[in-house]
Tab-separated table of C-alpha atoms in Angstrom:
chain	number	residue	atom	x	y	z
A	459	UNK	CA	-20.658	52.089	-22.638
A	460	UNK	CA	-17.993	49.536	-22.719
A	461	UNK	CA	-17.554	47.829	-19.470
A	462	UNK	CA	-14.298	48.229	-17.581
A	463	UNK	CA	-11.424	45.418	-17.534
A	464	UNK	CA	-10.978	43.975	-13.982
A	465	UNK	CA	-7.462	43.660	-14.190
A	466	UNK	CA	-8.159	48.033	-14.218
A	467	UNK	CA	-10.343	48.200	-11.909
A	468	UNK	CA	-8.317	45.847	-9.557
A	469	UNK	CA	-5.471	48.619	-9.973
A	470	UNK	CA	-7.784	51.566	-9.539
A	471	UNK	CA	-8.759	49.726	-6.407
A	472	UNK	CA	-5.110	48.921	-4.976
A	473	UNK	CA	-4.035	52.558	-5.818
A	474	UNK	CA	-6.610	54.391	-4.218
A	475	UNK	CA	-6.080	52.266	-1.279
A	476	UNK	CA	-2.682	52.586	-1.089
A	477	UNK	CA	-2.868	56.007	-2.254
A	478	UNK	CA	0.422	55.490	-4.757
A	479	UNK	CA	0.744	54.035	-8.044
A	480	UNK	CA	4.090	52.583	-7.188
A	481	UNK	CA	2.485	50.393	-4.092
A	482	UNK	CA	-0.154	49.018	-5.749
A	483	UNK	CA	2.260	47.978	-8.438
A	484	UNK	CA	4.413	46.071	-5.598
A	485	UNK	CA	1.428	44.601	-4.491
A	486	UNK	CA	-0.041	43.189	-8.200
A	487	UNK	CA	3.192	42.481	-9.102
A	488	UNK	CA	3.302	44.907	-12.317
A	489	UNK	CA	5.286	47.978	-13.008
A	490	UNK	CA	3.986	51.451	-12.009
A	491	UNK	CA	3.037	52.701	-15.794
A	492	UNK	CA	0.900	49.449	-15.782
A	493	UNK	CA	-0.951	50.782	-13.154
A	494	UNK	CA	-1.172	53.580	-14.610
A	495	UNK	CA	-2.433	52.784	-17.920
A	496	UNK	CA	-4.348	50.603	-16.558
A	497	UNK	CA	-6.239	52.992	-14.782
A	498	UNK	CA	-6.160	55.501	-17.863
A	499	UNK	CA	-7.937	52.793	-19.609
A	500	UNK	CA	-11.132	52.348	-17.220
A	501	UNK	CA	-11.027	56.102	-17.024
A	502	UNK	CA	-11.729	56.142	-20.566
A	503	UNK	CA	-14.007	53.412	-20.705
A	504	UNK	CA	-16.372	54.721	-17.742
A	505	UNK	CA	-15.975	58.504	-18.904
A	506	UNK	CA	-15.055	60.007	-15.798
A	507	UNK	CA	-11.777	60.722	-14.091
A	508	UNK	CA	-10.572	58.774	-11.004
A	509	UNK	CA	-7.697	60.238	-9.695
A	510	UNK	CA	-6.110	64.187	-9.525
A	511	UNK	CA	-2.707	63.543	-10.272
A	512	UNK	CA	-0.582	65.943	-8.636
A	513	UNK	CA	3.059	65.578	-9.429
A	514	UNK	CA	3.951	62.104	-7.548
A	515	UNK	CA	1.072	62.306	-5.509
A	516	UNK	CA	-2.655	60.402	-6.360
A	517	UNK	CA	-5.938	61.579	-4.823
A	518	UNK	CA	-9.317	59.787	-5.504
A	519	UNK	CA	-11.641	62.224	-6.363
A	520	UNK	CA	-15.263	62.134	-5.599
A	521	UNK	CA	-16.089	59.557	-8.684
A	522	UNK	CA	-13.517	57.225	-6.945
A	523	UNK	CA	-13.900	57.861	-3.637
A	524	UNK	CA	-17.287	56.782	-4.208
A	525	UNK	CA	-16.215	53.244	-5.709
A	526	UNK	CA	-13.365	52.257	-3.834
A	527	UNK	CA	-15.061	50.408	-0.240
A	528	UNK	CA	-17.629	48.493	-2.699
A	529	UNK	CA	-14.232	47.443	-5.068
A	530	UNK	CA	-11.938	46.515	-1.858
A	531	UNK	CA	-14.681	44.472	-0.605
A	532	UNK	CA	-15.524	42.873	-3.649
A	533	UNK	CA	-12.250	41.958	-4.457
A	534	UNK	CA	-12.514	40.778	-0.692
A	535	UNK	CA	-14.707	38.345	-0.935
A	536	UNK	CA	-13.138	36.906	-4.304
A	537	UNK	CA	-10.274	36.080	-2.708
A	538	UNK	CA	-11.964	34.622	-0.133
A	539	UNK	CA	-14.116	32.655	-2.560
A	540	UNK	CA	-10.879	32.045	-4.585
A	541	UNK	CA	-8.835	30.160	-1.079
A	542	UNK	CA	-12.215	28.147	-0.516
A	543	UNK	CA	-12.571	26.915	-4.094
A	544	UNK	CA	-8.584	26.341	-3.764
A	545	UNK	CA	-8.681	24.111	-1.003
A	546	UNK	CA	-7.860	26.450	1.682
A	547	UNK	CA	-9.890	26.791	4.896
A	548	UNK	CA	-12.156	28.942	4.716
A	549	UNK	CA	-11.752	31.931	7.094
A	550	UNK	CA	-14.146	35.203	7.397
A	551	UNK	CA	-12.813	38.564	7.525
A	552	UNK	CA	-13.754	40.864	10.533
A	553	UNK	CA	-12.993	44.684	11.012
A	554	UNK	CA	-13.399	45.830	14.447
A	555	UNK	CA	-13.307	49.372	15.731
A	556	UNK	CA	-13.051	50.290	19.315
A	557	UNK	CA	-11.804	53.230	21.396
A	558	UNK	CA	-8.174	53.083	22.043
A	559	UNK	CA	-8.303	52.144	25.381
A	560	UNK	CA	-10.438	49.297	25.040
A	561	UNK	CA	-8.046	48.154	22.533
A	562	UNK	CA	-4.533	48.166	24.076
A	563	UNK	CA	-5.749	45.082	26.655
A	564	UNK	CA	-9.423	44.823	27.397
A	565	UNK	CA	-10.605	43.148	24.344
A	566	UNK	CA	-6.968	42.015	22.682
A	567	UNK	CA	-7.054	39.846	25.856
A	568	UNK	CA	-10.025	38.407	25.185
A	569	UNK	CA	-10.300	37.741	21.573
A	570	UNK	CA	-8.834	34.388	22.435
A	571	UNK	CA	-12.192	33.499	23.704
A	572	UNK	CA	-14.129	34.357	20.928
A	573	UNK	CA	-11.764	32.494	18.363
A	574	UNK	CA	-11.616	29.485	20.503
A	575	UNK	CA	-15.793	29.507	20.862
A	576	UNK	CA	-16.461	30.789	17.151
A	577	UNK	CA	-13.139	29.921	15.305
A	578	UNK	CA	-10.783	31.078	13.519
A	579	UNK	CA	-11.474	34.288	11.504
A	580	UNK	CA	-9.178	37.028	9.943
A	581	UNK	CA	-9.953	39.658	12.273
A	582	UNK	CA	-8.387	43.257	11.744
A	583	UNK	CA	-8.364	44.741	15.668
A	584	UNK	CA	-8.412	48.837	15.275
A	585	UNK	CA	-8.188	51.663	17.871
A	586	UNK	CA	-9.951	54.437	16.835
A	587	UNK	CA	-11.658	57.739	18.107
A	588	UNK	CA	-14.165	58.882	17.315
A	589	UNK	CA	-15.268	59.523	14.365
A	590	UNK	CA	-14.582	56.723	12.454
A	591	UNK	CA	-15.425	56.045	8.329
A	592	UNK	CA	-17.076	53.587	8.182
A	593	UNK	CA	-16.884	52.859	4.632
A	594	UNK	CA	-13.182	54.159	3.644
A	595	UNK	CA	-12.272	51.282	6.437
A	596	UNK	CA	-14.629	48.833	5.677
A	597	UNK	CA	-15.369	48.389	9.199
A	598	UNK	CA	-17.810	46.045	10.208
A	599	UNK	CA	-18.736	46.462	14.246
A	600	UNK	CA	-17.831	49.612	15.950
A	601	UNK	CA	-18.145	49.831	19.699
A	602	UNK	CA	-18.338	53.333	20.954
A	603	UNK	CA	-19.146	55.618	24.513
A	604	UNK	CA	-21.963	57.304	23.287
A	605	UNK	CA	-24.530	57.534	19.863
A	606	UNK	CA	-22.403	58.867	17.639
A	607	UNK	CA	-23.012	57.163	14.478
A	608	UNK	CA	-27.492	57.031	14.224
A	609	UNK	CA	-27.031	56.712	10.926
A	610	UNK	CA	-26.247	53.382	10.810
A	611	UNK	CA	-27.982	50.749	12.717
A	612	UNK	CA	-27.107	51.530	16.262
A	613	UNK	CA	-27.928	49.988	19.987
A	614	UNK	CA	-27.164	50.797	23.362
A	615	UNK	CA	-25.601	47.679	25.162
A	616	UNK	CA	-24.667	48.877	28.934
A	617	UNK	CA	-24.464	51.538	31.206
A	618	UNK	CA	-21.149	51.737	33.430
A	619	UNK	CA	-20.007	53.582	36.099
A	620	UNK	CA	-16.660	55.360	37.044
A	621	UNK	CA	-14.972	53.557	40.602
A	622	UNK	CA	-12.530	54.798	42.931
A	623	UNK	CA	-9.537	52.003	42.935
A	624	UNK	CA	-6.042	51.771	43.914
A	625	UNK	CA	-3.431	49.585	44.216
A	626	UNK	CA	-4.012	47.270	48.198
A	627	UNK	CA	-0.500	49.174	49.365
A	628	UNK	CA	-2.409	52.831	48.904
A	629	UNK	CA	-5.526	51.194	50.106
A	630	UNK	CA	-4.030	50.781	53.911
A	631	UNK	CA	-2.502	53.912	54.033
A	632	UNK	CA	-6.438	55.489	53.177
A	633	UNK	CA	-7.606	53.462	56.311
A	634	UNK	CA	-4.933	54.445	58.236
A	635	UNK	CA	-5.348	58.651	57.254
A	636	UNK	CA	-8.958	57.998	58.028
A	637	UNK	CA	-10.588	60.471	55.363
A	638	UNK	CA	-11.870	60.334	52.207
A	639	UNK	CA	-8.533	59.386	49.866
A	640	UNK	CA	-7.300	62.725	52.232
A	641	UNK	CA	-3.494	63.436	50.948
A	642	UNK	CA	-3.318	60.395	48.404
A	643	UNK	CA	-2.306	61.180	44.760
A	644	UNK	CA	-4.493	61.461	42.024
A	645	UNK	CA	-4.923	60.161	38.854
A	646	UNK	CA	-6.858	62.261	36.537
A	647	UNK	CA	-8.364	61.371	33.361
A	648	UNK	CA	-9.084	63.890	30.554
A	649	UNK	CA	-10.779	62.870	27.341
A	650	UNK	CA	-9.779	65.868	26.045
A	651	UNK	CA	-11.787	69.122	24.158
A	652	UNK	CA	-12.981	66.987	21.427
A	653	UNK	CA	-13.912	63.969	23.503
A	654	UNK	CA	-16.863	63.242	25.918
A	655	UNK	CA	-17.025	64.282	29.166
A	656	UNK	CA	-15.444	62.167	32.050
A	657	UNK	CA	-16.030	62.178	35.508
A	658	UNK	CA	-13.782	64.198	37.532
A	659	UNK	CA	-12.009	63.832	41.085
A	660	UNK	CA	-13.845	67.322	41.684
A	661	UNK	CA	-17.236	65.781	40.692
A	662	UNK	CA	-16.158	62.474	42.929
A	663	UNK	CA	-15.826	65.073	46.045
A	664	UNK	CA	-18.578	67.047	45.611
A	665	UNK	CA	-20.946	63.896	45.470
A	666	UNK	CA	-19.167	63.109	49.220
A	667	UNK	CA	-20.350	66.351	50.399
A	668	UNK	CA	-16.483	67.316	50.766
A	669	UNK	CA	-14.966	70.402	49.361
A	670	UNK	CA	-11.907	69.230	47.350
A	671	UNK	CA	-9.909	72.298	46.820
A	672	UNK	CA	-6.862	72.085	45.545
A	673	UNK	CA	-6.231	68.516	45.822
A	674	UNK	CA	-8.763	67.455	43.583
A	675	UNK	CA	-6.069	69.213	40.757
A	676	UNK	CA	-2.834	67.626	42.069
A	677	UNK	CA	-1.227	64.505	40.541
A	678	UNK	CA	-0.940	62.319	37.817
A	679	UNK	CA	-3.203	62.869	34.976
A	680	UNK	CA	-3.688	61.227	31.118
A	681	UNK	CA	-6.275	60.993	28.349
A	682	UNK	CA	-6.737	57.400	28.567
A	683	UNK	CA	-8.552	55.462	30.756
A	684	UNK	CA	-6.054	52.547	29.903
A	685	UNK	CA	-3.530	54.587	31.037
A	686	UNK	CA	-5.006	55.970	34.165
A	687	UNK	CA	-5.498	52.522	34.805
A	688	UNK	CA	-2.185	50.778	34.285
A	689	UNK	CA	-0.762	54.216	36.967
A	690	UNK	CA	-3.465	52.572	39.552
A	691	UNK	CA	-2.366	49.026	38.921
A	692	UNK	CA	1.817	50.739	39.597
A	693	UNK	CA	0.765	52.345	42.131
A	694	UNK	CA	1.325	55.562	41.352
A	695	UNK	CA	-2.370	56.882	42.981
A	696	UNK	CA	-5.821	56.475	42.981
A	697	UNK	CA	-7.447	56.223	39.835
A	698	UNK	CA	-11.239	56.619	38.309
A	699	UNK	CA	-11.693	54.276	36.510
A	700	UNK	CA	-14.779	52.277	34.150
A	701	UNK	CA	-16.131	49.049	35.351
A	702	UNK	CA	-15.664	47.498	32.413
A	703	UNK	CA	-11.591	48.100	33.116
A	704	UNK	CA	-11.129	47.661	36.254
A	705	UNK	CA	-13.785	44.634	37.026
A	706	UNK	CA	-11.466	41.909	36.242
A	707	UNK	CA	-8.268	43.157	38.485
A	708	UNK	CA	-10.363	43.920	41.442
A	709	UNK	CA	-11.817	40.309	41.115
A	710	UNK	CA	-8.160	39.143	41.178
A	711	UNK	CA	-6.663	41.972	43.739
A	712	UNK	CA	-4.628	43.245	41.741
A	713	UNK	CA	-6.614	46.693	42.690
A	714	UNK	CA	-9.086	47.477	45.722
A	715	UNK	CA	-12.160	49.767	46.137
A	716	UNK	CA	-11.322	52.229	48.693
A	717	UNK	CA	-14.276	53.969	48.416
A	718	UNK	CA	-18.022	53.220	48.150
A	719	UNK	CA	-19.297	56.014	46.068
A	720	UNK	CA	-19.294	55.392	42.530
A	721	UNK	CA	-20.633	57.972	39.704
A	722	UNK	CA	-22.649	56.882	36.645
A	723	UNK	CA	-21.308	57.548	32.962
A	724	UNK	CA	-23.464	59.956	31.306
A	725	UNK	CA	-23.749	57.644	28.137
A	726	UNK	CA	-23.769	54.340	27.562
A	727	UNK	CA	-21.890	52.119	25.513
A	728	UNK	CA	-23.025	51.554	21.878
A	729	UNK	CA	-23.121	49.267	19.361
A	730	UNK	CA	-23.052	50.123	15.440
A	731	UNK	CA	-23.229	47.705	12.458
A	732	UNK	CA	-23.439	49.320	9.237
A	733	UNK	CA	-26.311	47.586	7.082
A	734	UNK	CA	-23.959	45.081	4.730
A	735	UNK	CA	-22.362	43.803	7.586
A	736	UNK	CA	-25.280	42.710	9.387
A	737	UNK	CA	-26.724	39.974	7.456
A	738	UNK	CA	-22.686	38.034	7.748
A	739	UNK	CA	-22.655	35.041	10.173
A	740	UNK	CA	-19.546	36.085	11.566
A	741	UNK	CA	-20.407	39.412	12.102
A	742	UNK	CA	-23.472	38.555	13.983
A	743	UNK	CA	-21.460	35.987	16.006
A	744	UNK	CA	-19.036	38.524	17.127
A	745	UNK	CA	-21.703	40.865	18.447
A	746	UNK	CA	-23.623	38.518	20.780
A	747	UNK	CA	-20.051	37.500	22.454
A	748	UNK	CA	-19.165	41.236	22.771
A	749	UNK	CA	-22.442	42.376	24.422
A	750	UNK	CA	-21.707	39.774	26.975
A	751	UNK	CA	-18.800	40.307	27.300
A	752	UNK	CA	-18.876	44.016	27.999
A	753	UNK	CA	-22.136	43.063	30.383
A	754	UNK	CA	-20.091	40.918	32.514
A	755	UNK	CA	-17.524	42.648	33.735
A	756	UNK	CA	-19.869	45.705	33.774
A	757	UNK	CA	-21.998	43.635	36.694
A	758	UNK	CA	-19.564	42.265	37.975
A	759	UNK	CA	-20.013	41.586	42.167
A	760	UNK	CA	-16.607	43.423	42.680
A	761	UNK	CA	-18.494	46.465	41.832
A	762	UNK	CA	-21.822	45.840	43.667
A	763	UNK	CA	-21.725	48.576	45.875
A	764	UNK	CA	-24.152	52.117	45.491
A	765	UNK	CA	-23.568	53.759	42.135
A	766	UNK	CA	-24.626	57.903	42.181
């Protein structure tokens, strides 16, 4: 079996990627019917068929599908190999995968941190839920609320809670009512039917010994903790929300505690690193600052109070 050209499998790669002939011509810098016969020709020379071709449209089928996260990241690391050999400085290539929320603030706020400790490193920040492919995406480290991905090497990192907190101008108008958040909107978040379950204002009540009723349903509500979070921080009402959110601004003030009870997350945040990720340096690097970092603000002493 002759062995396929490069420059065809390099446009088999950038098409199936960019799921059009025409793109991956812009990005090689060749016309469309070169990518074309290109790919014709490896076709031929492997024997099998890489891409359905309906009309203007391209889809891998299972053949390519198969080939195309070991081709991107082989053609990864060449160019990587390539800019080192060039002259360049050498910089490794990260894909991280977290839940939305966690993206949009929590960690994009601290990434300085790790590229100021570990240096610089071409690092591909992605909000996903869950699930996510792991190989299509060529991701790397996925942080996740719960085991959802055994499959690949996975560990549980923390446990967090779910805290009561508010902006400090709702907080004196709870002391001054005198009950428990009695008459003070609520934020609610919902993760939604395909998404775990989160604690509710209902569940909150209950664990006072205090029968919500309606209340408990009234207000603002989202299905993102990020959000729910930013409505606290406005002021807009009293929000549930994770430690590992809200540690930092009630450190600061920029949100109180007006309650002590807390309630426990039913899962813990996990950790997955698919097998040919673990064995890179940076990879490895950018795991042992995570876990920290998600442990720190998890115990923080703004939250040391009794957690149901």
């Amino acid at each position: 079996v002759t062995s396929p050209s490069l420059k065809g499998l390099q446009a088999f790669e950038a098409a199936a990627r960019t799921g059009s002939f025409a793109a991956a011509a812009e990005e090689l810098s060749v016309s469309a019917a070169a990518v074309s016969q290109l790919i014709r020709t490896v076709e031929e020379q492997m024997g099998r068929k890489l891409f359905h071709r309906m009309n203007r449209k391209v889809v891998p089928t299972e053949a390519g599908v198969e080939m195309l996260p070991r081709l991107t990241m082989a053609f990864q690391e060449i160019g990587s190999v390539s800019r080192e050999l060039g002259g360049g400085a050498f910089r490794p290539r990260l894909v991280v995968s977290v839940p939305p929320s966690m993206a949009m603030g929590w960690l994009s706020q601290r990434l300085a941190g790790f590229v100021a400790s570990h240096g610089a490193a071409d690092i591909s920040l992605r909000g996903d839920d869950d699930p996510v492919p792991f190989d299509r995406e060529l991701i790397d480290i996925r942080l996740s609320y719960g085991p959802h991905y055994r499959e690949h090497p996975t560990e549980d990192i923390t446990r967090d809670a779910v805290y009561p907190v508010c902006a400090p101008g709702l907080a004196s108008a709870i002391e001054a009512d005198g009950g428990p958040l009695a008459g003070l909107p609520l934020i609610h978040t919902d993760w939604g039917p395909t998404g775990a379950s989160f604690p509710s204002w209902r569940n909150w009540f209950e664990a006072e010994g205090v029968q919500p009723g309606r209340a408990a349903q009234r207000g603002l509500s989202t299905n993102s903790s990020r959000a729910a979070f930013d409505l606290a921080i406005s002021g807009l009402g009293v929000a549930l929300a994770q430690g590992v959110y809200c540690a930092e601004a009630v450190e600061d003030g920029r949100l109180v505690r007006p309650a002590a009870r807390a309630i426990a997350l039913r899962q813990p945040y996990c950790l997955t690193i698919p097998e040919h990720s673990a064995r890179r340096d940076v990879v490895a690097a950018f795991r042992e600052w995570l876990i920290e970092e998600c442990r720190r603000a998890v115990s923080s002493p703004a939250l040391r109070w009794p957690v149901l």
